[in-house]
CSV table of C-alpha atoms in Angstrom, one decimal:
chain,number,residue,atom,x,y,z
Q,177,UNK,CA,49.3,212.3,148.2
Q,178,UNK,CA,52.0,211.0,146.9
Q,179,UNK,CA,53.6,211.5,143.0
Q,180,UNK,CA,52.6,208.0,141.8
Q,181,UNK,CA,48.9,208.9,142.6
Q,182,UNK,CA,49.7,212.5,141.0
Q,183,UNK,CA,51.0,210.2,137.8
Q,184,UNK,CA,48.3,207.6,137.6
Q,185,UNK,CA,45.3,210.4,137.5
Q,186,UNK,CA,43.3,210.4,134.3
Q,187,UNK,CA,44.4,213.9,132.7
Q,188,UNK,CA,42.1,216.4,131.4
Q,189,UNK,CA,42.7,217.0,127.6
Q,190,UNK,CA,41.3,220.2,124.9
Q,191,UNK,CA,39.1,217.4,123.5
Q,192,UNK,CA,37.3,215.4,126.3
Q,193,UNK,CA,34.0,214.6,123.2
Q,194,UNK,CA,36.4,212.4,121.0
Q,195,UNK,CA,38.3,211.0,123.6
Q,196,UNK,CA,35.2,209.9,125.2
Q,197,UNK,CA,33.2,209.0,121.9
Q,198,UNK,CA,36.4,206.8,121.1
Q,199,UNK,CA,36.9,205.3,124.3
Q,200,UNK,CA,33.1,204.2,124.9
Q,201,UNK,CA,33.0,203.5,121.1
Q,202,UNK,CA,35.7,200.6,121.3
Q,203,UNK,CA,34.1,199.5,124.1
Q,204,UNK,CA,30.5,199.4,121.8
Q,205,UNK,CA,32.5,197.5,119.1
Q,206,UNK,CA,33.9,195.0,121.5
Q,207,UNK,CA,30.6,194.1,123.2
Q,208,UNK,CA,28.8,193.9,119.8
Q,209,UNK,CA,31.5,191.2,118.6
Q,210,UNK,CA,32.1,189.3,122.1
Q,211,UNK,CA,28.2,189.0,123.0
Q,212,UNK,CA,27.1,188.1,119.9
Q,213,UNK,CA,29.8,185.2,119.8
Q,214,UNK,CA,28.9,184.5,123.6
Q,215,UNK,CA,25.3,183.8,123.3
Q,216,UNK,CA,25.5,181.7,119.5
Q,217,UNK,CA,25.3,178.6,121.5
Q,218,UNK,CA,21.4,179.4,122.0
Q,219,UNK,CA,20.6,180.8,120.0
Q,220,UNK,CA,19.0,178.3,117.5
Q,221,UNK,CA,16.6,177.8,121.0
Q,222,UNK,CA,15.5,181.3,120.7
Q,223,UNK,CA,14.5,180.8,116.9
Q,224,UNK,CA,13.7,177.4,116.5
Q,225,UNK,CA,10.4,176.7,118.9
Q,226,UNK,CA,7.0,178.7,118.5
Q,227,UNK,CA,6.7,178.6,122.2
Q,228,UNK,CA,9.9,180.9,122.3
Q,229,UNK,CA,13.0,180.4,124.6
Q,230,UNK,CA,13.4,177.2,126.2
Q,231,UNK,CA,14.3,176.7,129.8
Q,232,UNK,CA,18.2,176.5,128.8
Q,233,UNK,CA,18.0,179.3,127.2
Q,234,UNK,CA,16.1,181.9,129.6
Q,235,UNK,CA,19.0,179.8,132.2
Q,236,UNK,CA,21.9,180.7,130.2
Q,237,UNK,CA,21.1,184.6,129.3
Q,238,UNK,CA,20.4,184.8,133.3
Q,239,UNK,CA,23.2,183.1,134.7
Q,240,UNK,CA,26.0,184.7,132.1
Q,241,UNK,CA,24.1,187.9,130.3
Q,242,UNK,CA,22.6,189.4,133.0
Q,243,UNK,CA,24.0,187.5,135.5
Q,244,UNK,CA,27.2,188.7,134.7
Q,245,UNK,CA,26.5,192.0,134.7
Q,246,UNK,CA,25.2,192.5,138.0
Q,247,UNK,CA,27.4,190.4,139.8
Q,248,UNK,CA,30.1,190.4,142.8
Q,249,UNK,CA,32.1,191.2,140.0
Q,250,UNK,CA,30.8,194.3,138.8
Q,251,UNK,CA,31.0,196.0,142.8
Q,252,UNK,CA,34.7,195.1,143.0
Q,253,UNK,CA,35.1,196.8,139.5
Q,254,UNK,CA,33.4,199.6,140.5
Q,255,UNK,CA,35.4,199.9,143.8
Q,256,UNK,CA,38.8,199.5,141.6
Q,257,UNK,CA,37.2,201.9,139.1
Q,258,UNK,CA,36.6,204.4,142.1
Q,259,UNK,CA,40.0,204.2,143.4
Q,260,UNK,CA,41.6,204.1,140.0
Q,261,UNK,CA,40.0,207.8,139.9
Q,262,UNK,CA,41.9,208.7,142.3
Q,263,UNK,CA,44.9,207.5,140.9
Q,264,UNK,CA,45.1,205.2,143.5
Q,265,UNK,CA,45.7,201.1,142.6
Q,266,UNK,CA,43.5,199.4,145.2
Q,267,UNK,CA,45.4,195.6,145.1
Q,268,UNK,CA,43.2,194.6,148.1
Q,269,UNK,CA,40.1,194.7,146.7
Q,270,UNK,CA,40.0,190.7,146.8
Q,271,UNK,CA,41.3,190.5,149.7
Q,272,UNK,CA,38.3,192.4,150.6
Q,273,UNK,CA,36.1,190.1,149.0
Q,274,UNK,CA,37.4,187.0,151.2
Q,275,UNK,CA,37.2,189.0,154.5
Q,276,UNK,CA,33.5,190.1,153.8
Q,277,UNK,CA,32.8,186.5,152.8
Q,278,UNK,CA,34.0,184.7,156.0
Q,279,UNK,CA,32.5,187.8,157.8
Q,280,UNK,CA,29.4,186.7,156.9
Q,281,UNK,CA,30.0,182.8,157.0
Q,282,UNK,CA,31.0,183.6,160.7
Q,283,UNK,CA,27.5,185.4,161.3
Q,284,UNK,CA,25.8,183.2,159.4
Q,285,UNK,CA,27.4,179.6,161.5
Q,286,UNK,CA,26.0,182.1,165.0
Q,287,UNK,CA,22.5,181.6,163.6
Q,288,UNK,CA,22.4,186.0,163.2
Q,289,UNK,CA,20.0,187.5,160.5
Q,290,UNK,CA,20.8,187.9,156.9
Q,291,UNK,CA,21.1,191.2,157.1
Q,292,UNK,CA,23.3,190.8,160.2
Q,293,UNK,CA,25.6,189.1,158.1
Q,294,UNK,CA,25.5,191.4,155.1
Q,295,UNK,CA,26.5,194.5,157.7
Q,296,UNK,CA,28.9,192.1,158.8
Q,297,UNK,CA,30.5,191.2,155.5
Q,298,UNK,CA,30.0,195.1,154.6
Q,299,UNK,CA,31.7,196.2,157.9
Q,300,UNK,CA,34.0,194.0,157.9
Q,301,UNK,CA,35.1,195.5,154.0
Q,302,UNK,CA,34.8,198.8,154.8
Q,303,UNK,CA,37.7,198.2,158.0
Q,304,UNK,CA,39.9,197.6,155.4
Q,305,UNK,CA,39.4,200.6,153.1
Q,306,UNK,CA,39.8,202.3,156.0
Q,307,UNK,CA,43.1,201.8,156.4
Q,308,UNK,CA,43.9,201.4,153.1
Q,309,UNK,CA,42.6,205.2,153.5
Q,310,UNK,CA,44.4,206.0,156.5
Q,311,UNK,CA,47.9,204.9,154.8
Q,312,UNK,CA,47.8,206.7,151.2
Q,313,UNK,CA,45.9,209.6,151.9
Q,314,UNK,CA,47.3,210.5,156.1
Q,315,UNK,CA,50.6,208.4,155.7
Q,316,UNK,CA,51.1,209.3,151.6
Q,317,UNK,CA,52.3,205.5,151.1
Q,318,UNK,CA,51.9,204.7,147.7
Q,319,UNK,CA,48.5,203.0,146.6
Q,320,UNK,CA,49.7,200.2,145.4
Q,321,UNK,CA,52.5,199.0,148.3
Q,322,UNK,CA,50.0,200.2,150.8
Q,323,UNK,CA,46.9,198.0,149.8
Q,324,UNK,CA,49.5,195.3,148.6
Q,325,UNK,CA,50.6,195.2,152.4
Q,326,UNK,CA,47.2,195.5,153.7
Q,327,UNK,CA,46.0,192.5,151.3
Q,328,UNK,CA,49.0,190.4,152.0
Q,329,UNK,CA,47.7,190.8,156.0
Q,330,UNK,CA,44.3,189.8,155.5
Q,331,UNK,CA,45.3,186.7,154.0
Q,332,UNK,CA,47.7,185.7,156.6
Q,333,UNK,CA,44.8,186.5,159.2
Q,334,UNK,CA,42.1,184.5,157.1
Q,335,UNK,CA,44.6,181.6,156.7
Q,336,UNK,CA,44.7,182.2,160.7
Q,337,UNK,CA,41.3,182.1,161.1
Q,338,UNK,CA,40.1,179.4,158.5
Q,339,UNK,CA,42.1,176.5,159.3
Q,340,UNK,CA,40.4,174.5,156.5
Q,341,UNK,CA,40.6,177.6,154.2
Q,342,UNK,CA,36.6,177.5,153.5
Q,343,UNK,CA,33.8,178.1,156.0
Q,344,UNK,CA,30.4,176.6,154.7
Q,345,UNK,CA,27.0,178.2,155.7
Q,346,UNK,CA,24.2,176.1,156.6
Q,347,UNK,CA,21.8,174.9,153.8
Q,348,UNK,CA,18.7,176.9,154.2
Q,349,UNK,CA,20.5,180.4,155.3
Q,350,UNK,CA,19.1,182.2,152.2
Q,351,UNK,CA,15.7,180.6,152.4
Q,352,UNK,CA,14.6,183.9,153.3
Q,353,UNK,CA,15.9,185.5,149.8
Q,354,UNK,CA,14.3,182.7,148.0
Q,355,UNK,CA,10.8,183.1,149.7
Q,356,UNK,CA,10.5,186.6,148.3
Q,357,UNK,CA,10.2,185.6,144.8
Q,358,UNK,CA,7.5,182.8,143.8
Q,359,UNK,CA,8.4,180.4,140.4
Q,360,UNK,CA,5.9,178.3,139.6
Q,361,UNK,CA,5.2,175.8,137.4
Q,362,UNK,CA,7.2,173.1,134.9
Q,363,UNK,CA,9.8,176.3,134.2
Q,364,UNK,CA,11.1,176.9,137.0
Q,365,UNK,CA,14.7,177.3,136.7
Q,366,UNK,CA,16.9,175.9,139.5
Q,367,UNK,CA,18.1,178.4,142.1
Q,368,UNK,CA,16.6,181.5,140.2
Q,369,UNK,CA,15.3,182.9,143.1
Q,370,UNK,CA,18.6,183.2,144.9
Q,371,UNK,CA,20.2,184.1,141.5
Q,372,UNK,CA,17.5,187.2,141.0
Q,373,UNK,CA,18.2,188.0,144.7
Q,374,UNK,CA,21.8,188.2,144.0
Q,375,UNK,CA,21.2,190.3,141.2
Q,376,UNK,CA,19.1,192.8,143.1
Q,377,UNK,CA,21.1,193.2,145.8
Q,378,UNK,CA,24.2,193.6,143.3
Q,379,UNK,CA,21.7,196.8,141.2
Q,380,UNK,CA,20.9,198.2,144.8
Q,381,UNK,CA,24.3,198.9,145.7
Q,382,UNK,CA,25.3,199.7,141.8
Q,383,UNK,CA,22.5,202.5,142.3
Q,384,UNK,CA,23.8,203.8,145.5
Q,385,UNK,CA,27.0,204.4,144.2
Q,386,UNK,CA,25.7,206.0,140.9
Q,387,UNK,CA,23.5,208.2,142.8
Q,388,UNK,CA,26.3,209.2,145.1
Q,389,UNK,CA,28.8,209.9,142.4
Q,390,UNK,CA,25.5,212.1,140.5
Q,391,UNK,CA,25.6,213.8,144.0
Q,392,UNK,CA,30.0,214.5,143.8
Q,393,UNK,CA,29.1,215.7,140.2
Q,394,UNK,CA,26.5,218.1,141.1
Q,395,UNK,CA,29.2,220.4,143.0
Q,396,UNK,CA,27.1,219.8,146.3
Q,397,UNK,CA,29.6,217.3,147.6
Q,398,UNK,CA,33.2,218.9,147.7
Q,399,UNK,CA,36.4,217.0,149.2
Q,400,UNK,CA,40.0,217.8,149.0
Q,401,UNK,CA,42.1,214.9,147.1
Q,402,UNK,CA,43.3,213.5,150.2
Q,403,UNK,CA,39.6,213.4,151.3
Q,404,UNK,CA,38.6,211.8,147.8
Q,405,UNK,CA,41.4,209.1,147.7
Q,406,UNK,CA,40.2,207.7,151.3
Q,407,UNK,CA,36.6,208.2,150.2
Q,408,UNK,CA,37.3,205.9,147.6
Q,409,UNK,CA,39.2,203.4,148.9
Q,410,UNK,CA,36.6,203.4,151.9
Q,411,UNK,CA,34.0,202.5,149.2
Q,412,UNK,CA,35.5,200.1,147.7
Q,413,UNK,CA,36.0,198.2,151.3
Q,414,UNK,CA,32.5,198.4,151.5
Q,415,UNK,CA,31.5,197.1,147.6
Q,416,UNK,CA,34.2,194.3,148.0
Q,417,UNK,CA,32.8,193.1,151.4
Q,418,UNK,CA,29.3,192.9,150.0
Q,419,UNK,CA,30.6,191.3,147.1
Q,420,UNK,CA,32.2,188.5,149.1
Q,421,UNK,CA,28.7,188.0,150.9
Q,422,UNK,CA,26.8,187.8,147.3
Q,423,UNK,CA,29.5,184.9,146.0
Q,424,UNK,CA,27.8,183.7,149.3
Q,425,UNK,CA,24.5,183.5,147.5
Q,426,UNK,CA,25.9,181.8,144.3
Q,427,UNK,CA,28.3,179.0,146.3
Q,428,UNK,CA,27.4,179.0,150.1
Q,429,UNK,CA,31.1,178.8,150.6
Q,430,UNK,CA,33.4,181.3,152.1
Q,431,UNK,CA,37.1,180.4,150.6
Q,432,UNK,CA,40.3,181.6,151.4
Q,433,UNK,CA,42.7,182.7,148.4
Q,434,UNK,CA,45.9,181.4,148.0
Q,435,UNK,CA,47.2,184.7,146.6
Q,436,UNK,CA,46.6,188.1,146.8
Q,437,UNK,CA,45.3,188.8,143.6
Q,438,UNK,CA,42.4,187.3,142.3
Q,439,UNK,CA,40.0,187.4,139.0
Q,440,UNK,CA,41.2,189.8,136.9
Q,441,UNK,CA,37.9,190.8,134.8
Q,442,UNK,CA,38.0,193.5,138.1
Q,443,UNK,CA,41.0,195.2,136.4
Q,444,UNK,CA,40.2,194.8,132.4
Q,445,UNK,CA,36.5,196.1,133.6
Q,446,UNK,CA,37.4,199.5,135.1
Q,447,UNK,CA,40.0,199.6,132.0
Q,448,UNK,CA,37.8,199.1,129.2
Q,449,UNK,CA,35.3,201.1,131.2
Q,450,UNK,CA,37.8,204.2,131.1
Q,451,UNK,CA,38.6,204.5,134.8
Q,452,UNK,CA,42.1,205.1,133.9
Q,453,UNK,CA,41.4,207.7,130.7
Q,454,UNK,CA,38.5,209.7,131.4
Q,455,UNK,CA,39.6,212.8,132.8
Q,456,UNK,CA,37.8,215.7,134.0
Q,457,UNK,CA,34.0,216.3,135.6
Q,458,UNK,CA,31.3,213.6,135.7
Q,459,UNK,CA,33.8,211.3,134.1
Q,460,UNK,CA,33.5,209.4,137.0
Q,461,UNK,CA,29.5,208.9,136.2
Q,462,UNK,CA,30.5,208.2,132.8
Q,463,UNK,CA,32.7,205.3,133.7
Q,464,UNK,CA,30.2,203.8,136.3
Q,465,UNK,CA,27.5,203.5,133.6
Q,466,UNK,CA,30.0,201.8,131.0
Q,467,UNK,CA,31.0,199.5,133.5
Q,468,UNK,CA,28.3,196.9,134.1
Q,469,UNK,CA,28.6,196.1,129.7
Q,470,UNK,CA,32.6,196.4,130.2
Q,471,UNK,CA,31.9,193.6,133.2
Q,472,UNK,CA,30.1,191.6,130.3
Q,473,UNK,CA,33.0,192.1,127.3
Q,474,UNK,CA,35.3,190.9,129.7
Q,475,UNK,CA,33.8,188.1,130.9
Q,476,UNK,CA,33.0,187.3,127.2
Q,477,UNK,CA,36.9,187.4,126.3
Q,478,UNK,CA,37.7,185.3,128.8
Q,479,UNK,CA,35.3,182.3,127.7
Q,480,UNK,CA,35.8,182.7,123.8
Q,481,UNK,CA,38.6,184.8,122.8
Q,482,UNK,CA,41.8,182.4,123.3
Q,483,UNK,CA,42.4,179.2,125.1
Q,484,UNK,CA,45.5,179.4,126.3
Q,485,UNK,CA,47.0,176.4,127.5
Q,486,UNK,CA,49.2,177.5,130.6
Q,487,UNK,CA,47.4,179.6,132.7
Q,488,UNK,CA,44.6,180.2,130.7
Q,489,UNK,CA,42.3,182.5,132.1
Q,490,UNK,CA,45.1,185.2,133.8
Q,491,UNK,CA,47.0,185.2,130.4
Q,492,UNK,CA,43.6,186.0,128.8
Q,493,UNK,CA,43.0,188.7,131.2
Q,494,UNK,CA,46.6,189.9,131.0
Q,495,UNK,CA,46.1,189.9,127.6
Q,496,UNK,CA,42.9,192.2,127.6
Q,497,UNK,CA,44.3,194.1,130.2
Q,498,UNK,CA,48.0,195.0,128.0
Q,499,UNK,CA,46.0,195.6,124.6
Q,500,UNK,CA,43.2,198.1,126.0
Q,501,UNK,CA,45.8,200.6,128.6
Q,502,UNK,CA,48.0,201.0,125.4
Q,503,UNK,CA,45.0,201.9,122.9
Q,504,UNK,CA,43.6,204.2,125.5
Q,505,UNK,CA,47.5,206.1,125.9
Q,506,UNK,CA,47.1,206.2,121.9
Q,507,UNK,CA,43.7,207.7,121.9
Q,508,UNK,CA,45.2,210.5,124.7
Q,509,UNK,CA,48.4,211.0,122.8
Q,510,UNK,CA,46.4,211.3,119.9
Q,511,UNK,CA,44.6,214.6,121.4
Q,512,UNK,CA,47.4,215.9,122.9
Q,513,UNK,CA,47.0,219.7,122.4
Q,514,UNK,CA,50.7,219.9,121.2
Q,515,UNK,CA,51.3,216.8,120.5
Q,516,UNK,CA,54.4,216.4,118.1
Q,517,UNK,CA,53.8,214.0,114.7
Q,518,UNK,CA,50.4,213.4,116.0
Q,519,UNK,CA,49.6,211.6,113.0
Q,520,UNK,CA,52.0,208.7,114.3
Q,521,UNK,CA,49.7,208.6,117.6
Q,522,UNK,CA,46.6,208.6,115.3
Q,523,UNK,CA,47.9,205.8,113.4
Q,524,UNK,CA,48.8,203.9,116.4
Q,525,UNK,CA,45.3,204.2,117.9
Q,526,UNK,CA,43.6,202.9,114.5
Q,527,UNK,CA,46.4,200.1,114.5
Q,528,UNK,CA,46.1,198.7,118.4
Q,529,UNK,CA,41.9,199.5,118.2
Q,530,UNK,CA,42.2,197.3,115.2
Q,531,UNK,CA,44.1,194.6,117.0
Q,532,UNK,CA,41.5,194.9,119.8
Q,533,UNK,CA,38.6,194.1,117.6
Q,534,UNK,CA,40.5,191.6,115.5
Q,535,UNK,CA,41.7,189.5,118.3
Q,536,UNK,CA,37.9,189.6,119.5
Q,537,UNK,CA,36.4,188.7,116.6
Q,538,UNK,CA,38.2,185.7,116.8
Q,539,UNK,CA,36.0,184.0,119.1
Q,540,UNK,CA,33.5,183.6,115.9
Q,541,UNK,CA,36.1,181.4,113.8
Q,542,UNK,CA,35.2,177.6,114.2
Q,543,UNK,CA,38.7,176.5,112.5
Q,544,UNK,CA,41.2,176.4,115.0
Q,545,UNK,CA,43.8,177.1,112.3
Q,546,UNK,CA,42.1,180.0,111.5
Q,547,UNK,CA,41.6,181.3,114.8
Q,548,UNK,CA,45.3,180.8,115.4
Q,549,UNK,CA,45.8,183.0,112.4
Q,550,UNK,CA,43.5,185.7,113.4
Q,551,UNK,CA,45.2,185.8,117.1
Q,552,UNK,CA,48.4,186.4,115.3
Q,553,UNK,CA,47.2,189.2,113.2
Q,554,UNK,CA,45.5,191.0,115.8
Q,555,UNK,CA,48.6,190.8,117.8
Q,556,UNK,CA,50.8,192.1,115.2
Q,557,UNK,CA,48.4,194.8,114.4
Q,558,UNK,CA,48.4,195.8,118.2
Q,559,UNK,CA,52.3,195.3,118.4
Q,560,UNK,CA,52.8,197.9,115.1
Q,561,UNK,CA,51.0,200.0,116.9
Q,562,UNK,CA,52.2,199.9,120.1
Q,563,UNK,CA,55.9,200.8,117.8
Q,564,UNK,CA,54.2,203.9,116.0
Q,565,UNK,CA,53.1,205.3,119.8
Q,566,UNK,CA,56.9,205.0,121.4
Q,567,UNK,CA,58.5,206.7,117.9
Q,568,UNK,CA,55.5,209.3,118.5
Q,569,UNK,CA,57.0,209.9,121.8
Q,570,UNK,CA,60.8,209.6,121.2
Q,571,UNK,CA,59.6,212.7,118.6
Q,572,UNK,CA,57.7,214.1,121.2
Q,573,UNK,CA,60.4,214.3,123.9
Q,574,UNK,CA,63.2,215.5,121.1
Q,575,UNK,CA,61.1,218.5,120.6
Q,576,UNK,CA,60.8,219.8,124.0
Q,577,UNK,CA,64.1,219.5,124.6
Q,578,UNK,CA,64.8,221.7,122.1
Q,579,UNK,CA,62.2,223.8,123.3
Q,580,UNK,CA,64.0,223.9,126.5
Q,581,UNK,CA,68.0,224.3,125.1
């Protein structure tokens, strides 16, 4: 392995309880603030009839609540959230998406079987986290420049392939998904049997996965690091390739990205989730079972949290992504068993947590003045406490090298 995987590795610290109860806390607070503000626009439906929730309603909590939380999403978080374990940044994982997509499309424009094309779109993923595999954990290339390279391939090859850069399927190919479930009657909601189908198919592999990692966690399974880093990167091939075959499902339209790098609720996910914090045994179990809410917190922040006007939804991201990696490197600064001036880390944790919640809680404001204000103070809050943690470590590096003159 090489020393950037040895750097990114979530450390073990003295005091893995509070790390973890602060960690998953903020991630509580967050999801009680964002969801709450996410679903207000309903909720005078679910209130206001004696009949309960209308049609929009039970529509809207399955297309965005639950929805959200199982879908292609959450498997290419959980395949970054794998990797990220490993201390390995998997920048293909879109790319992985696309090629299990048009894998599928392809199978699908033959006339194959569903499930044809779900191996397909599956094999097709897990080819790719194979060599992603091959080069960090046989070759030692760095994660990131070796599934940057790999992603920056695929898309040249799709481009290639796809001369119109989409493939459609056929209407009708996922007749067979929607024949399993039966809807009847005036509330039918439009496509809610290919949504539920989605959905399952999304928990199925979400299961695997947890009981695979229950297995690693058990001490039954036992793999060297090398082994581990292409294990994960294998897996999330695989979870990326099916995801491309569920966005299938939801748009029956394989696309070809324009960049490398797609949505980035993948990233802020696995972060909020604690892939990149929670060190030492069954972590990894820990951080799979967050991850399906953290899914749904950042998909809430990037509807209500801050319309930005140039690049809106990246910036957003960007945003969620910068604010949660420095409050988690508080929060492990903070426990640091000799940690120097550790109330300066302690401080800085309360102060960027703050700024977290604040800048959330914004989505509730209705005066855009206000919520102007509030983005403001949140980001001041986070920036004085992004200042407190690099003074904690200026004092922190002064006082080992005295230990060491």
């Amino acid at each position: 392995m090489s020393w950037l995987e040895d750097r990114l590795r979530p450390s073990f610290t003295m005091r893995p309880l509070a790390r973890d109860s602060m960690a998953l806390g903020l991630l509580l607070v967050l999801a009680l603030v964002l969801v709450s503000v996410y679903g207000k626009g309903v909720g005078a439906g679910l209130t206001g009839s004696a009949e309960g929730p209308g049609l929009a309603d039970r529509g809207f909590y399955l297309n965005n609540i639950a929805g959200q939380m199982a879908s292609m999403y959450l498997l290419m978080a959980m395949g970054f959230a794998l990797c990220l374990r490993c201390g390995v940044i998997d920048l293909s994982v879109w790319m992985a998406a696309s090629l299990g997509g048009v894998a599928a499309a392809r199978a699908l424009g033959q006339h194959l079987p569903l499930p044809v094309a779900f191996a397909a779109a599956v094999g097709a993923g897990l080819g790719l986290g194979a060599i992603n595999g091959l080069l960090v954990g046989r070759a030692k290339v760095p994660g990131p420049l070796a599934t940057g390279a790999t992603a920056v391939g695929v898309m040249w090859l799709l481009r290639a392939l796809c001369r119109g850069g989409e493939i459609a399927v056929a209407p009708g190919s996922f007749n067979v998904l929607a024949s399993m479930q039966e809807f009847k009657g005036e509330e039918t909601l439009p496509l809610a049997p290919l949504l539920v189908a989605r959905m399952l198919i999304v928990a199925l592999a979400y299961a695997i996965v947890m009981f695979l990692l229950v297995l690693g966690g058990s001490g039954r399974v036992r793999a060297s690091r090398r082994w581990q880093s292409f294990a994960a990167l294998l897996v999330s091939g695989g979870l990326g390739g099916l995801g491309g075959a569920c966005w299938l499902i939801d748009r029956s339209v394989a696309t070809v990205p324009t960049f490398p790098i797609g949505d980035l609720r993948v990233v802020a996910a696995s972060l909020l989730a604690g892939a990149a914090l929670l060190g030492g045994r069954n972590r990894t179990l820990l951080v799979g079972v967050a991850l399906p809410a953290a899914m749904l917190v950042a998909t809430a922040w990037r509807q209500e949290v801050w319309s930005v006007p140039l690049w809106g939804w990246p910036v957003q991201m960007l945003l969620l992504i910068g604010m949660t990696l420095v409050t988690h490197w508080a929060i492990e600064q903070t426990l640091r068993w000799r940690q120097q001036k550790r109330w300066l880390s302690a401080a800085a944790a309360i102060l960027t947590a703050c700024g977290l919640v604040v800048m959330a809680g914004s989505a509730g404001i209705e005066s855009a003045r206000a919520r102007l204000d509030f983005h403001f103070l949140s980001l001041l809050l986070w920036l004085a406490g992004t200042a407190l943690l690099l003074l904690s470590k200026h004092f922190s590096r002064r006082a080992k090298a005295r230990v060491w003159v």
